Amino acid sequence: MSDICFAWELGQNYGHLSRIMPLVRRLREKGHGSHLVLKDLSRLHRVAGEAPPRSFQAPIWLPKLLHLPPPQSYADLLLAVGYGDVSGLRSLVSAWLALLDLNHSTLVVADHSPTALLAARIRGLPSVTMGSGFVSPPLSASLPASCWWLDEDEERLRTTERDVLDNVNNVLESFSAKPLHRLSDLFDVDEIFLRTFAELDHYPQRALQQARAPDYLGPTMMLDQGKVPEWPQAPGPRIFAYLNADWPGLADMLDTFRSLPICVLAHVPALTAAQAASYSAGNVRVTSELQQIETVRRQCDFAVCHGGAATVSAMLTAGRPLLLAPTHPEQVITCRNVETMKAGLALRDDKDRYPTKKLLEYLLQEPGFTREAQAFAERYKDYSQDAANDHIVERCRALLYRA
């Protein structure tokens, strides 16, 4: 029986596991075994239930590198997670190889897992990428700048990419594997499953920069898992917030909620019950428990979140606009896409000129944001997650039988 490796190496939160688990279940029904290699095992049972497949801690880069420039491309991201250190990268690759061998892996499904792709290349295993557009850079001669609307240091971008490519090829050579001609070759795998909508692709230039036409399958959204929402007994528009406990702006955002005539349900993972209770007051209820997004998105008027692809997609496909507070480059790009569609706003660094309260009030008062979000929902009213997952399963099975 085949044993498929589902790998998650980089990133955070529920999105990666929520993409993986429906495929694991479908493949199991068709007689295929799977094992998981995950960056964060702590969320496994919350998403997978009480009987998840065999699961292992992913080999990840732990040292904190100092004085790195702000990330401008995927090469910069790789530089920060071990790809600037040949010896360290070789150790990570060796660990991934050991896991693939231990589990007799026959296919690698990589969700934001570049080092798993390196290991699969060395072992000659079929591999696919799956995730938002951010995790699958265009197959272009050079990796494009992530924030395409900014003026970037082109020379530094090329230098970083060249250095990372040299390090990758050094490691490949140490395992007697063929070198990459360009860094984007790392992502030139058997299948590329873009789990996003075209309007939310982190690389809108993708179709112009690569020969392979992009195939947007749409996102995975955790809609039915979690608790049925319990809103505060307060009048006014209903606002759903999904915010990180370690976000520096959390207390200020909750204070802003309390100052407005609105009803707020805030999901803040990793809080203790006591902490959640201390944040809750009057028109604001804070909980660390996962909320049933299908119900939430039908009941709320708009959402506040950091810009995670799954949450943004879930709200837009229900016609709900967003206020976004990005915490890393991937979310910054998502915010830019949402603002381009005029379906929401992002917080600004200049709080004196753009205070959070004013942005919230603007979203509440300006109907255009809801109108554009509803137009998005209308475009994708026939979108089926089940159909997208079934397509991926059949393509993976075809690769297994081909191998």
Coordinates of C-alpha atoms in Angstrom, one line a residue:
M1 CA 0.0 0.0 0.0
S2 CA 1.3 3.5 -0.8
D3 CA 2.3 5.8 2.0
I4 CA 2.0 9.4 1.2
C5 CA 4.0 12.1 3.1
F6 CA 2.1 15.2 3.8
A7 CA 4.7 17.9 4.7
W8 CA 4.2 21.2 6.5
E9 CA 7.4 23.0 7.2
L10 CA 6.9 26.8 7.2
G11 CA 4.0 29.1 8.2
Q12 CA 1.5 28.9 11.1
N13 CA -2.1 28.5 12.3
Y14 CA -4.8 26.2 11.1
G15 CA -4.7 26.7 7.3
H16 CA -2.1 24.1 6.5
L17 CA -3.7 21.3 8.4
S18 CA -7.1 22.2 7.2
R19 CA -5.9 21.7 3.6
I20 CA -4.2 18.4 4.4
M21 CA -6.8 16.5 6.4
P22 CA -9.6 16.3 3.8
L23 CA -7.1 14.8 1.4
V24 CA -5.9 12.3 4.0
R25 CA -9.4 11.1 4.6
R26 CA -10.3 10.8 0.9
L27 CA -7.1 8.9 0.1
R28 CA -7.7 6.6 3.1
E29 CA -11.1 5.7 1.7
K30 CA -9.4 4.7 -1.6
G31 CA -6.9 2.5 0.2
H32 CA -3.9 4.8 0.4
G33 CA -2.0 5.3 3.7
S34 CA -0.6 8.7 4.8
H35 CA 1.7 10.1 7.4
L36 CA 2.1 13.7 8.5
V37 CA 5.3 15.7 9.0
L38 CA 4.2 18.9 10.7
K39 CA 5.7 22.1 11.9
D40 CA 3.2 22.4 14.7
L41 CA 1.8 19.2 16.2
S42 CA -0.1 21.0 18.9
R43 CA -3.0 21.8 16.6
L44 CA -3.3 18.2 15.2
H45 CA -6.1 16.8 17.3
R46 CA -8.1 20.0 17.1
V47 CA -8.2 19.7 13.3
A48 CA -7.8 16.0 12.7
G49 CA -9.9 14.6 15.5
E50 CA -9.0 11.8 17.9
A51 CA -7.5 9.3 15.4
P52 CA -5.1 11.2 13.2
P53 CA -2.6 9.4 11.0
R54 CA 1.0 8.7 12.1
S55 CA 2.5 12.1 12.7
F56 CA 6.0 13.4 13.2
Q57 CA 7.7 16.7 14.1
A58 CA 9.0 18.4 10.9
P59 CA 12.7 19.2 10.8
I60 CA 12.8 23.0 11.0
W61 CA 15.4 25.7 11.4
L62 CA 15.5 27.1 15.0
P63 CA 18.4 29.6 15.2
K64 CA 17.4 33.2 15.0
L65 CA 19.5 35.0 12.4
L66 CA 20.4 38.6 13.2
H67 CA 20.7 41.6 10.9
L68 CA 18.7 40.1 8.0
P69 CA 17.2 42.6 5.6
P70 CA 13.4 42.9 5.4
P71 CA 12.2 40.0 3.2
Q72 CA 11.6 41.0 -0.4
S73 CA 11.2 37.7 -2.1
Y74 CA 10.8 34.0 -1.4
A75 CA 14.6 33.7 -1.6
D76 CA 14.8 36.0 1.4
L77 CA 12.4 33.8 3.3
L78 CA 14.5 30.8 2.5
L79 CA 17.6 32.6 3.7
A80 CA 16.0 33.1 7.1
V81 CA 15.1 29.4 7.6
G82 CA 18.4 27.7 7.0
Y83 CA 19.2 28.2 3.3
G84 CA 22.0 30.7 4.1
D85 CA 23.9 27.9 6.0
V86 CA 25.1 25.0 3.8
S87 CA 25.9 22.8 6.8
G88 CA 22.7 23.5 8.5
L89 CA 20.6 23.0 5.4
R90 CA 22.3 19.7 4.8
S91 CA 21.3 18.6 8.3
L92 CA 17.7 19.5 7.7
V93 CA 17.7 17.7 4.3
S94 CA 19.2 14.6 6.0
A95 CA 16.4 14.6 8.6
W96 CA 13.7 14.9 5.9
L97 CA 15.4 12.0 4.0
A98 CA 15.4 9.9 7.2
L99 CA 11.7 10.5 7.6
L100 CA 10.9 9.7 4.0
D101 CA 12.9 6.5 4.3
L102 CA 11.5 5.5 7.7
N103 CA 7.9 5.8 6.4
H104 CA 8.6 4.3 2.9
S105 CA 7.1 7.4 1.4
T106 CA 5.9 7.0 -2.2
L107 CA 4.7 10.6 -2.8
V108 CA 5.4 14.0 -1.1
V109 CA 2.6 16.5 -0.8
A110 CA 4.3 19.7 0.3
D111 CA 2.4 22.5 1.9
H112 CA 4.9 25.3 2.3
S113 CA 7.7 22.7 2.6
P114 CA 10.7 23.6 0.4
T115 CA 13.1 21.3 2.2
A116 CA 10.7 18.4 1.9
L117 CA 10.8 19.1 -1.9
L118 CA 14.6 19.0 -1.8
A119 CA 14.5 15.6 -0.1
A120 CA 11.9 14.3 -2.6
R121 CA 14.1 15.5 -5.5
I122 CA 17.1 13.6 -4.0
R123 CA 15.1 10.4 -3.5
G124 CA 13.5 10.7 -7.0
L125 CA 10.0 10.7 -5.5
P126 CA 7.0 12.3 -7.2
S127 CA 6.0 15.5 -5.5
V128 CA 3.3 18.1 -5.6
T129 CA 2.9 21.5 -4.0
M130 CA -0.3 22.6 -2.4
G131 CA -1.2 25.9 -0.7
S132 CA -1.9 29.6 -1.2
G133 CA -0.1 31.3 -4.1
F134 CA 2.6 32.5 -1.7
V135 CA 4.0 29.0 -1.2
S136 CA 4.4 28.3 -4.9
P137 CA 6.4 31.1 -6.5
P138 CA 6.1 31.5 -10.3
L139 CA 8.3 29.2 -12.4
S140 CA 10.2 32.2 -13.8
A141 CA 13.9 32.9 -14.6
S142 CA 14.2 34.7 -11.3
L143 CA 11.9 34.9 -8.3
P144 CA 9.8 38.1 -8.4
A145 CA 9.6 40.6 -5.6
S146 CA 6.8 39.7 -3.1
C147 CA 5.5 43.2 -2.7
W148 CA 5.3 44.0 -6.4
W149 CA 3.9 47.5 -5.7
L150 CA 7.1 48.7 -3.9
D151 CA 10.4 49.8 -5.4
E152 CA 12.8 47.0 -4.4
D153 CA 16.6 46.7 -4.5
E154 CA 16.8 44.5 -7.7
E155 CA 20.5 43.9 -7.2
R156 CA 20.1 42.6 -3.7
L157 CA 17.2 40.4 -4.8
R158 CA 19.4 38.8 -7.5
T159 CA 22.3 38.4 -5.1
T160 CA 20.2 36.7 -2.4
E161 CA 18.7 34.4 -5.0
R162 CA 22.1 33.5 -6.4
D163 CA 23.5 32.8 -2.9
V164 CA 20.5 30.6 -1.9
L165 CA 20.7 28.7 -5.2
D166 CA 24.5 28.1 -4.7
N167 CA 23.8 26.7 -1.3
V168 CA 21.0 24.5 -2.5
N169 CA 23.1 23.1 -5.3
N170 CA 26.0 22.5 -2.9
V171 CA 23.6 20.4 -0.7
L172 CA 22.2 18.5 -3.8
E173 CA 25.8 17.8 -4.9
S174 CA 26.6 16.3 -1.5
F175 CA 23.8 13.8 -2.1
S176 CA 24.8 13.1 -5.7
A177 CA 21.6 14.8 -7.0
K178 CA 21.3 17.0 -10.1
P179 CA 21.6 20.7 -9.5
L180 CA 18.9 23.3 -10.1
H181 CA 19.4 25.6 -13.0
R182 CA 17.4 28.3 -11.3
L183 CA 15.9 28.6 -7.8
S184 CA 12.3 28.4 -9.1
D185 CA 13.1 24.8 -10.4
L186 CA 12.6 23.8 -6.7
F187 CA 8.9 24.4 -7.2
D188 CA 8.7 22.9 -10.7
V189 CA 7.1 19.7 -9.4
D190 CA 4.7 17.1 -10.9
E191 CA 1.6 19.0 -9.9
I192 CA 1.0 22.5 -8.6
F193 CA -2.3 22.9 -6.7
L194 CA -3.0 26.6 -6.1
R195 CA -5.4 26.6 -3.3
T196 CA -6.6 30.2 -3.8
F197 CA -8.7 32.4 -6.0
A198 CA -7.1 34.3 -8.8
E199 CA -7.9 37.6 -7.2
L200 CA -6.0 36.6 -4.0
D201 CA -3.0 35.1 -5.7
H202 CA 0.2 36.5 -4.0
Y203 CA 1.8 36.6 -7.4
P204 CA -0.7 38.3 -9.8
Q205 CA 2.1 38.3 -12.4
R206 CA 2.2 34.5 -12.4
A207 CA 0.4 34.0 -15.7
L208 CA 2.9 36.4 -17.4
Q209 CA 6.1 35.0 -15.9
Q210 CA 5.8 31.3 -16.3
A211 CA 5.0 28.9 -19.2
R212 CA 2.7 26.7 -17.2
A213 CA -0.7 28.2 -17.0
P214 CA -1.9 28.7 -13.4
D215 CA -4.7 26.4 -12.3
Y216 CA -6.6 28.0 -9.4
L217 CA -8.5 25.3 -7.5
G218 CA -9.8 27.6 -4.8
P219 CA -9.0 27.5 -1.0
T220 CA -9.7 25.1 1.8
M221 CA -11.9 26.7 4.4
M222 CA -12.6 25.2 7.8
L223 CA -16.3 26.0 7.8
D224 CA -18.0 23.4 9.9
Q225 CA -15.5 22.6 12.7
G226 CA -15.5 24.4 16.0
K227 CA -18.2 25.6 18.4
V228 CA -21.4 27.3 17.4
P229 CA -20.8 31.0 18.1
E230 CA -22.2 32.7 21.2
W231 CA -22.4 36.4 20.6
P232 CA -22.5 39.0 23.5
Q233 CA -25.9 40.3 24.3
A234 CA -25.3 43.7 22.8
P235 CA -26.9 45.8 20.0
G236 CA -25.2 47.0 16.8
P237 CA -23.5 45.4 13.9
R238 CA -21.8 42.1 14.6
I239 CA -18.1 41.9 14.1
F240 CA -16.1 38.7 14.2
A241 CA -12.4 39.0 15.0
Y242 CA -9.7 36.3 14.6
L243 CA -6.5 37.6 16.2
N244 CA -3.3 36.2 17.6
A245 CA -2.7 36.3 21.3
D246 CA 0.9 37.6 20.8
W247 CA -0.1 40.4 18.4
P248 CA 1.1 43.7 19.9
G249 CA -2.1 45.5 18.8
L250 CA -4.5 43.1 20.5
A251 CA -5.3 45.1 23.6
D252 CA -5.7 48.3 21.6
M253 CA -8.0 46.6 19.1
L254 CA -10.2 45.2 21.9
D255 CA -10.3 48.6 23.6
T256 CA -11.4 50.0 20.3
F257 CA -14.2 47.4 20.0
R258 CA -15.5 48.4 23.4
S259 CA -15.6 52.0 22.5
L260 CA -18.0 51.5 19.6
P261 CA -21.7 50.5 19.4
I262 CA -21.0 47.1 18.0
C263 CA -21.3 43.4 19.1
V264 CA -18.0 41.6 18.9
L265 CA -17.0 37.9 19.1
A266 CA -13.2 37.5 19.1
H267 CA -11.4 34.2 18.6
V268 CA -7.9 34.5 20.1
P269 CA -6.2 31.1 20.1
A270 CA -3.7 30.1 22.9
L271 CA -5.4 32.2 25.6
T272 CA -6.3 30.5 28.9
A273 CA -9.9 30.6 30.0
A274 CA -9.0 33.1 32.6
Q275 CA -7.2 35.4 30.1
A276 CA -10.2 35.2 27.7
A277 CA -12.5 36.1 30.5
S278 CA -10.3 39.1 31.5
Y279 CA -10.5 40.4 27.9
S280 CA -14.3 40.0 27.7
A281 CA -16.5 42.8 28.8
G282 CA -19.8 44.3 27.8
N283 CA -20.1 44.2 24.0
V284 CA -17.0 42.0 23.5
R285 CA -16.7 38.3 24.1
V286 CA -13.3 36.7 23.7
T287 CA -12.7 33.0 23.4
S288 CA -9.8 30.7 22.6
E289 CA -12.1 28.0 21.3
L290 CA -12.3 27.4 17.5
Q291 CA -15.5 28.9 16.1
Q292 CA -17.8 27.4 13.5
I293 CA -16.9 29.7 10.6
E294 CA -19.9 28.7 8.5
T295 CA -22.3 30.0 11.2
V296 CA -20.1 33.0 12.1
R297 CA -19.8 34.3 8.5
R298 CA -23.6 34.2 8.1
Q299 CA -24.2 36.0 11.3
C300 CA -21.5 38.7 11.2
D301 CA -21.5 42.0 9.3
F302 CA -17.8 42.1 8.7
A303 CA -14.6 40.5 10.1
V304 CA -11.3 41.6 11.5
C305 CA -8.3 39.3 11.1
H306 CA -4.6 39.3 10.2
G307 CA -5.1 38.2 6.6
G308 CA -4.8 34.4 6.7
A309 CA -5.9 33.1 3.3
A310 CA -8.5 30.7 4.6
T311 CA -10.3 33.3 6.8
V312 CA -10.2 36.0 4.2
S313 CA -11.6 33.6 1.6
A314 CA -14.3 32.4 3.9
M315 CA -15.5 35.9 4.6
L316 CA -15.3 37.1 1.0
T317 CA -17.2 34.1 -0.3
A318 CA -20.0 35.0 2.1
G319 CA -19.9 38.7 1.0
R320 CA -18.4 40.0 4.2
P321 CA -15.8 42.8 4.0
L322 CA -12.7 42.8 6.2
L323 CA -10.4 45.0 8.3
L324 CA -7.0 43.4 8.2
A325 CA -4.0 43.6 10.5
P326 CA -1.1 41.8 8.8
T327 CA 1.7 40.4 10.8
H328 CA 4.0 39.0 8.1
P329 CA 4.7 39.5 4.3
E330 CA 2.3 36.8 3.1
Q331 CA -0.6 38.6 4.9
V332 CA 0.6 42.0 3.7
I333 CA 0.1 40.9 0.1
T334 CA -3.3 39.4 0.9
C335 CA -4.3 42.8 2.4
R336 CA -3.1 44.5 -0.8
N337 CA -5.3 42.2 -2.9
V338 CA -8.3 42.8 -0.7
E339 CA -7.8 46.6 -0.9
T340 CA -7.4 46.4 -4.7
M341 CA -10.8 44.7 -4.8
K342 CA -12.1 47.4 -2.5
A343 CA -13.6 44.7 -0.3
G344 CA -11.8 45.8 2.9
L345 CA -9.1 47.9 4.5
A346 CA -5.8 47.2 6.2
L347 CA -4.4 48.9 9.3
R348 CA -1.8 51.6 8.7
D349 CA 1.5 52.0 10.5
D350 CA 0.7 55.7 10.9
K351 CA -1.9 55.4 13.7
D352 CA -2.1 59.2 14.2
R353 CA -3.2 59.7 10.7
Y354 CA -5.2 56.5 10.3
P355 CA -6.5 55.5 13.8
T356 CA -8.0 52.0 14.1
K357 CA -11.3 53.4 15.4
K358 CA -11.7 55.6 12.3
L359 CA -11.0 52.7 10.0
L360 CA -13.6 50.6 11.8
E361 CA -16.2 53.4 11.6
Y362 CA -15.5 53.9 7.9
L363 CA -16.1 50.2 7.2
L364 CA -19.3 50.4 9.2
Q365 CA -20.6 53.5 7.4
E366 CA -19.4 52.9 3.8
P367 CA -21.6 50.4 1.9
G368 CA -19.2 50.0 -1.0
F369 CA -17.0 47.5 0.9
T370 CA -19.9 45.2 1.4
R371 CA -21.0 45.7 -2.1
E372 CA -17.6 44.6 -3.5
A373 CA -17.4 41.6 -1.1
Q374 CA -20.9 40.5 -2.2
A375 CA -19.8 40.8 -5.9
F376 CA -16.8 38.5 -5.1
A377 CA -19.2 36.0 -3.4
E378 CA -21.4 36.1 -6.5
R379 CA -18.5 35.3 -8.8
Y380 CA -17.7 32.2 -6.7
K381 CA -21.1 31.1 -5.6
D382 CA -20.6 27.7 -7.3
Y383 CA -17.2 27.0 -5.8
S384 CA -17.0 23.6 -4.3
Q385 CA -14.2 22.6 -1.9
D386 CA -15.2 18.9 -2.3
A387 CA -14.7 19.1 -6.1
A388 CA -11.3 20.7 -5.6
N389 CA -10.2 18.1 -3.1
D390 CA -11.5 15.3 -5.3
H391 CA -9.4 16.7 -8.2
I392 CA -6.3 16.7 -6.1
V393 CA -6.9 13.2 -4.9
E394 CA -7.3 11.8 -8.4
R395 CA -4.1 13.6 -9.6
C396 CA -2.1 12.2 -6.7
R397 CA -3.4 8.7 -7.3
A398 CA -2.4 9.1 -11.0
L399 CA 1.1 10.0 -9.9
L400 CA 1.3 7.0 -7.6
Y401 CA 0.2 4.6 -10.3
R402 CA 2.6 6.2 -12.8
A403 CA 5.5 5.8 -10.3

